[in-house]
Each structure stands twice: as structure tokens, then as C-alpha cells.
Short mmCIF file of C-alpha atoms in Angstrom, two decimals:
data_model
loop_
_atom_site.label_atom_id
_atom_site.label_comp_id
_atom_site.label_asym_id
_atom_site.label_seq_id
_atom_site.Cartn_x
_atom_site.Cartn_y
_atom_site.Cartn_z
CA MET A 1 74.26 17.88 56.08
CA SER A 2 77.53 18.51 54.24
CA THR A 3 77.12 20.86 51.33
CA HIS A 4 80.68 22.12 50.98
CA GLN A 5 82.27 22.36 47.56
CA ILE A 6 85.50 20.49 46.81
CA ASP A 7 87.57 20.12 43.67
CA LEU A 8 87.42 16.49 42.60
CA THR A 9 91.19 16.35 42.13
CA THR A 10 91.80 17.30 45.77
CA ALA A 11 89.10 15.16 47.34
CA ASN A 12 91.41 12.56 48.86
CA ALA A 13 90.15 13.34 52.36
CA LEU A 14 86.72 12.05 51.39
CA THR A 15 87.99 8.62 50.40
CA VAL A 16 86.52 5.82 52.50
CA ALA A 17 86.70 2.07 52.27
CA TYR A 18 83.89 0.91 50.06
CA LYS A 19 80.88 -0.51 51.81
CA PRO A 20 77.93 -1.70 49.73
CA GLU A 21 75.05 0.70 50.17
CA PRO A 22 71.93 -0.93 51.62
CA THR A 23 69.28 -1.29 48.96
CA PRO A 24 66.72 1.45 49.61
CA ALA A 25 63.07 0.51 49.87
CA VAL A 26 62.31 2.78 46.91
CA ALA A 27 64.67 3.90 44.16
CA THR A 28 64.93 7.64 43.54
CA PHE A 29 65.58 9.53 40.31
CA LEU A 30 66.06 13.16 39.35
CA MET A 31 64.12 14.39 36.31
CA CYS A 32 63.65 17.75 34.59
CA PRO A 33 60.43 18.66 32.74
CA PRO A 34 61.00 19.46 29.04
CA LYS A 35 59.38 22.90 29.21
CA LEU A 36 62.38 24.47 27.44
CA TYR A 37 63.59 21.42 25.50
CA ASP A 38 64.67 21.87 21.89
CA VAL A 39 67.49 20.84 19.58
CA ASN A 40 69.30 24.16 19.37
CA TYR A 41 72.75 23.00 18.24
CA VAL A 42 74.70 19.96 17.03
CA ILE A 43 77.04 18.30 19.54
CA ASN A 44 76.39 14.65 18.62
CA PRO A 45 75.49 12.83 15.38
CA TRP A 46 71.83 12.46 16.33
CA MET A 47 71.31 16.22 16.43
CA ALA A 48 72.52 16.70 12.85
CA GLY A 49 69.50 17.52 10.70
CA ASN A 50 67.23 17.87 13.73
CA VAL A 51 67.88 21.47 14.81
CA HIS A 52 64.48 22.87 15.85
CA ALA A 53 62.85 19.74 14.39
CA SER A 54 61.50 18.46 17.70
CA SER A 55 57.92 19.14 18.76
CA ARG A 56 57.86 20.48 22.31
CA ALA A 57 54.22 19.36 22.67
CA ARG A 58 55.04 15.78 21.67
CA ALA A 59 58.16 15.85 23.82
CA ALA A 60 56.03 16.91 26.80
CA GLU A 61 53.60 14.05 26.18
CA GLN A 62 56.38 11.49 25.87
CA TRP A 63 58.20 12.80 28.93
CA GLN A 64 54.96 12.69 30.94
CA ARG A 65 54.45 9.03 30.03
CA LEU A 66 58.02 8.28 31.07
CA TYR A 67 57.54 10.20 34.32
CA GLU A 68 54.40 8.21 35.07
CA ALA A 69 56.14 4.90 34.29
CA VAL A 70 59.13 5.74 36.48
CA SER A 71 56.82 6.89 39.27
CA THR A 72 55.28 3.41 39.45
CA ILE A 73 58.62 1.90 40.50
CA ALA A 74 60.52 4.80 42.08
CA ASP A 75 60.34 8.19 43.73
CA VAL A 76 60.96 11.10 41.38
CA ARG A 77 62.45 14.45 42.33
CA LEU A 78 62.29 17.37 39.92
CA ILE A 79 64.61 20.21 38.95
CA GLU A 80 63.21 23.17 37.03
CA PRO A 81 64.68 23.81 33.56
CA GLN A 82 66.54 27.08 33.07
CA PRO A 83 66.63 29.42 30.05
CA GLY A 84 69.58 28.82 27.77
CA SER A 85 69.93 25.15 28.77
CA PRO A 86 67.62 23.13 26.49
CA ASP A 87 69.42 19.87 27.34
CA MET A 88 68.82 20.09 31.10
CA VAL A 89 66.06 17.55 30.54
CA PHE A 90 68.85 14.95 30.21
CA THR A 91 69.57 14.87 33.94
CA ALA A 92 71.77 11.77 33.69
CA ASN A 93 74.53 14.09 32.52
CA ALA A 94 74.32 16.37 35.57
CA GLY A 95 76.83 14.34 37.56
CA LEU A 96 77.40 11.06 39.35
CA GLU A 97 76.01 10.51 42.85
CA ARG A 98 76.81 7.84 45.44
CA ASN A 99 76.19 7.75 49.20
CA GLY A 100 75.30 11.45 49.39
CA THR A 101 78.29 12.70 47.39
CA VAL A 102 77.89 13.98 43.84
CA ALA A 103 80.63 14.68 41.31
CA ILE A 104 79.26 17.51 39.17
CA SER A 105 79.89 17.15 35.46
CA SER A 106 82.34 19.31 33.55
CA PHE A 107 80.79 19.26 30.09
CA PHE A 108 83.01 18.83 27.05
CA HIS A 109 80.92 21.13 24.84
CA PRO A 110 80.44 24.80 25.83
CA GLU A 111 76.79 24.53 24.81
CA ARG A 112 76.05 22.48 27.93
CA GLN A 113 78.42 24.07 30.42
CA GLY A 114 75.74 26.56 31.45
CA GLU A 115 73.82 23.70 33.09
CA GLU A 116 76.52 23.11 35.69
CA PRO A 117 75.72 25.93 38.16
CA HIS A 118 72.00 25.05 38.10
CA PHE A 119 72.64 21.42 38.98
CA ARG A 120 75.34 22.37 41.49
CA ARG A 121 72.89 24.67 43.30
CA TRP A 122 70.14 22.03 43.31
CA PHE A 123 72.44 19.44 44.91
CA HIS A 124 73.74 21.93 47.47
CA GLU A 125 70.21 22.84 48.50
CA ALA A 126 69.18 19.17 48.61
CA GLY A 127 71.96 18.43 51.13
CA TYR A 128 74.52 16.60 49.03
CA THR A 129 78.30 16.94 49.28
CA VAL A 130 79.28 18.45 45.94
CA LEU A 131 82.58 17.85 44.17
CA ASP A 132 83.59 19.88 41.12
CA THR A 133 85.29 18.26 38.14
CA PRO A 134 88.11 20.37 36.65
CA ARG A 135 87.37 21.85 33.22
CA ALA A 136 90.64 20.34 31.96
CA THR A 137 89.29 16.80 32.47
CA PRO A 138 85.78 16.67 30.97
CA PHE A 139 83.44 14.23 32.69
CA GLU A 140 79.74 13.88 31.85
CA GLY A 141 78.34 12.20 34.91
CA GLU A 142 76.02 9.23 34.82
CA GLY A 143 75.96 9.45 31.05
CA ASP A 144 79.46 7.99 31.09
CA ALA A 145 79.64 6.34 34.53
CA LEU A 146 77.50 3.41 35.67
CA PHE A 147 77.79 1.32 38.83
CA SER A 148 77.40 -2.43 38.51
CA THR A 149 74.19 -3.47 40.21
CA ASP A 150 76.13 -5.38 42.89
CA GLY A 151 77.91 -2.12 43.75
CA THR A 152 81.42 -3.54 43.40
CA ARG A 153 82.51 -1.70 40.27
CA LEU A 154 82.13 1.61 38.46
CA TRP A 155 82.17 1.36 34.68
CA VAL A 156 83.29 4.63 33.07
CA GLY A 157 83.35 5.39 29.36
CA TYR A 158 85.84 7.62 27.61
CA GLY A 159 86.18 8.90 24.08
CA PRO A 160 83.82 11.48 22.60
CA ARG A 161 82.83 13.38 25.76
CA THR A 162 84.61 12.10 28.89
CA VAL A 163 88.40 11.82 29.08
CA ALA A 164 90.14 8.84 30.66
CA SER A 165 92.11 11.06 33.05
CA SER A 166 88.87 11.94 34.86
CA HIS A 167 88.44 8.34 36.01
CA HIS A 168 91.14 8.10 38.67
CA PRO A 169 89.66 10.76 41.01
CA LEU A 170 86.37 8.84 40.98
CA ARG A 171 88.20 5.82 42.36
CA LYS A 172 89.60 7.95 45.17
CA VAL A 173 86.28 9.54 46.13
CA TRP A 174 84.25 6.35 46.47
CA GLY A 175 87.02 3.85 47.13
CA ILE A 176 85.66 1.58 44.42
CA GLU A 177 87.18 -0.27 41.51
CA VAL A 178 86.86 1.76 38.30
CA THR A 179 86.98 0.07 34.91
CA SER A 180 87.50 2.28 31.86
CA LEU A 181 85.74 1.43 28.59
CA HIS A 182 86.74 3.03 25.30
CA LEU A 183 83.84 4.20 23.13
CA ILE A 184 84.76 4.12 19.43
CA ASP A 185 81.47 4.74 17.57
CA PRO A 186 80.49 8.45 17.58
CA ARG A 187 76.80 7.51 17.53
CA PHE A 188 77.24 6.05 21.01
CA TYR A 189 78.96 9.05 22.52
CA HIS A 190 78.02 8.22 26.13
CA LEU A 191 78.38 4.88 27.90
CA ASP A 192 74.70 4.77 28.82
CA THR A 193 73.74 4.74 25.13
CA CYS A 194 75.35 1.33 24.56
CA PHE A 195 75.84 -0.35 27.97
CA ALA A 196 73.36 -1.11 30.77
CA PRO A 197 74.16 -3.06 33.97
CA LEU A 198 70.97 -4.87 34.95
CA ASP A 199 69.55 -6.48 38.07
CA GLY A 200 70.64 -10.04 38.75
CA GLY A 201 74.14 -9.56 37.39
CA TYR A 202 73.06 -9.12 33.78
CA VAL A 203 74.42 -6.61 31.30
CA MET A 204 72.85 -5.37 28.06
CA TYR A 205 75.27 -3.86 25.55
CA PHE A 206 76.10 -3.17 21.91
CA PRO A 207 79.55 -4.68 21.31
CA GLU A 208 80.40 -2.63 18.22
CA ALA A 209 80.47 0.53 20.33
CA PHE A 210 83.66 -0.65 22.12
CA ASP A 211 87.22 -1.53 21.23
CA ARG A 212 88.48 -5.08 21.76
CA ALA A 213 90.24 -4.32 25.04
CA SER A 214 87.02 -2.93 26.51
CA LEU A 215 85.01 -5.94 25.36
CA ASP A 216 87.55 -8.18 27.10
CA LYS A 217 86.92 -6.29 30.36
CA ILE A 218 83.15 -6.65 30.02
CA GLU A 219 83.40 -10.36 29.21
CA ALA A 220 85.77 -10.95 32.11
CA PHE A 221 83.27 -9.50 34.58
CA TYR A 222 79.99 -10.80 33.14
CA PRO A 223 79.72 -14.54 32.33
CA ALA A 224 78.34 -15.42 28.90
CA GLU A 225 74.93 -16.42 30.26
CA LYS A 226 74.53 -12.95 31.79
CA ARG A 227 75.36 -10.99 28.62
CA ILE A 228 72.46 -9.65 26.56
CA ILE A 229 73.85 -8.66 23.17
CA VAL A 230 71.91 -5.91 21.40
CA ALA A 231 71.71 -5.85 17.61
CA GLU A 232 72.39 -2.61 15.74
CA ALA A 233 68.71 -2.09 14.86
CA ASP A 234 67.85 -1.95 18.56
CA ALA A 235 71.04 -0.12 19.53
CA VAL A 236 70.24 2.85 17.28
CA CYS A 237 66.85 3.07 18.99
CA PHE A 238 68.78 3.38 22.27
CA ALA A 239 67.65 0.05 23.67
CA CYS A 240 70.62 0.11 26.05
CA ASN A 241 69.55 3.53 27.34
CA ALA A 242 67.31 1.79 29.83
CA ILE A 243 66.08 2.48 33.36
CA ASN A 244 66.29 -0.62 35.54
CA VAL A 245 64.80 -0.99 39.02
CA ASP A 246 64.81 -4.53 40.38
CA ARG A 247 63.15 -6.68 37.71
CA THR A 248 61.54 -3.82 35.78
CA ILE A 249 63.13 -2.18 32.73
CA ILE A 250 61.77 1.00 31.16
CA LEU A 251 63.05 1.85 27.69
CA ASN A 252 62.21 3.22 24.27
CA ASN A 253 60.43 0.92 21.81
CA VAL A 254 62.49 -2.18 21.00
CA SER A 255 62.20 -5.22 18.75
CA SER A 256 60.07 -8.18 19.77
CA ASP A 257 63.22 -10.33 19.74
CA LEU A 258 64.99 -8.18 22.34
CA ARG A 259 61.84 -7.87 24.42
CA GLN A 260 61.46 -11.66 24.46
CA GLN A 261 65.11 -12.09 25.39
CA LEU A 262 64.78 -9.71 28.32
CA GLU A 263 61.54 -11.34 29.46
CA ALA A 264 63.22 -14.76 29.29
CA CYS A 265 65.76 -13.38 31.78
CA GLY A 266 62.93 -12.53 34.16
CA PHE A 267 62.46 -8.82 33.44
CA ASP A 268 59.19 -6.94 33.13
CA ILE A 269 59.43 -4.53 30.19
CA ILE A 270 57.74 -1.14 29.93
CA GLU A 271 58.16 0.53 26.54
CA VAL A 272 57.73 4.29 26.28
CA THR A 273 57.98 6.02 22.91
CA LEU A 274 60.69 8.68 23.14
CA THR A 275 61.21 9.68 19.49
CA GLU A 276 61.36 13.41 20.23
CA PHE A 277 64.32 12.91 22.54
CA LEU A 278 66.12 10.59 20.12
CA LYS A 279 66.45 13.67 17.89
CA ALA A 280 68.84 15.07 20.52
CA GLY A 281 70.59 11.75 21.13
CA GLY A 282 68.79 10.65 24.28
CA ALA A 283 66.14 8.25 25.54
CA ALA A 284 64.86 6.81 28.83
CA LYS A 285 68.10 6.55 30.83
CA CYS A 286 69.34 9.95 29.65
CA LEU A 287 66.21 11.51 31.14
CA VAL A 288 66.86 10.33 34.71
CA MET A 289 69.71 10.48 37.24
CA LYS A 290 69.84 7.94 40.03
CA LEU A 291 69.99 9.34 43.56
CA SER A 292 70.55 8.06 47.06
CA ARG A 293 69.73 9.92 50.26
CA PRO A 294 72.16 12.68 51.30
CA THR A 295 74.42 11.65 54.18
CA LEU A 296 74.32 13.46 57.51
#
């Protein structure tokens, strides 16, 4: 298996014509137990006022329920948390993986940059081809980059944490169309906090998190009948920060109206209370990173 390390800006040799990846029999996610989780600093609006306010015991209980829910619909692989990296539990930010190649994140805030070598080592040892993102172009992985469920497009957010100049190398690596979306509300600092591509060509999103040009791109790709608009009351509970496998959606507690809307679209909803992680600005989707099998 290829485990060599390549700078993302010089990865042209890895570019291949895009071929839709066969749907695996079982989805796979990477998770990290919250043994060392805490709110130790403030790098997003949700952390303000919550430094050391999270209960590790309650966080462990909530994470365990999420782990059990995810395990009913997917395989789960684990990475051990490391001292000095309390946010490692949010594995979605580790990088972006596709077809055995992973672009490791280059975190905007120094507080999270210590996570990078731990995730890089895990992916090397697991047999993935690892690409490094230059420090000059911050990119925060699956937190800001989401593939459409049909595999034809990569949606990438920019604004608070990921810069737009990091998007072009992603297009080269996977040979896929990349659409940039501008995040304008600091509460929704990552794309996966306000935008969720869903099975069947649906999308769930909070429009106020985006500028008009970005909304035009979303509406051009998703027809009106496939758009699930999330109200602010649900958005601030991270309703869009959802894990979707086939027709099942796992998310934090949401309103009965949104639940009914999702069920009317044919989805089975599993709600898992994740209040301890909301204090750090994360919920269900932040706590998992989607994986495919490493390529030979």
C-alpha cells in the first residue's frame, strides 16, 4: 500500500480521471474516544463562556451512545486521543479522504495544529496515501469539504477556518468538480455545521450561513424539491451536523417539525443528545470522519 507523503500543492502526478467509487457494503467512519476531551480555549463562538464547563463523564456517555448508533449502520475505526489535543475527538477535521488518499488538514488555529502529526501517523499506518496541506493555505478537512452523495462534486467551504486558495489542489488530486461556498456567519465556522448532502440527492442546509452567490450555486445543483431548509432554532442545535448512511440520519436533538420533514423524505432519524460537544462547537458529524478502503 502507498503510504508516501506528498505536499498537496505538488500532487499533480496523483490526478486521475474521476470514476465514481463503488458503494461499499458497509460505510466506515473514524472516531476518537473523548478520554481527554475538554474546552481548553476559545477558537469559535460556541466555546466562549464554556472553557472547562464540559463534563467529561457526560461527554463520555453521549459519545458512547453516538458510537453505538453509528455502529448499527457502519463500521467504526478508532484513533486514541493524545495529550495536549482535547479536540481530537472531532475527527471530521483530521482531513479529507477519498479512494485511499487523504489530504491532512492544516489547522488555522495553533491550538489544533498539534493534532496533525497524530492523524498523519494513523493514516500512514492504516495504509493510506497521505498528502500534506501547506500551512500557508489552511484547510480543515471534512469539516469544510463534503462530497455530494452521487460523488460528482466536492463542496468546500471557506471563510473562518479554510481559505479559498486551498480548494484548487483538491480538484487536482481527485479530478472532481469543486464548488466553493462562502461561510459568512461565524457561528457556522465549518461547512458541516450548516450544510449536509443527503442520500437520494437531498441537501439539508441553513441558508443564512451563506452569501447570495453560494446560495445560487446550491440552488443550481439541488432542485427545490430536494432542498431541506433548516430554521435557525434547529441550525444552532447543529441539525445540519448530521451523519447520513443510506436512508438513516443520526443527529443531535432536533425539532419535531424538522424530524417530520426528514421522515416525509423517507429518512429514518436517530437522535443522540450531544450537548457536551455543542459547548465546543461540534455535534454528530464533527465526531466522525468518513473513510474508504486504502488502495493497493
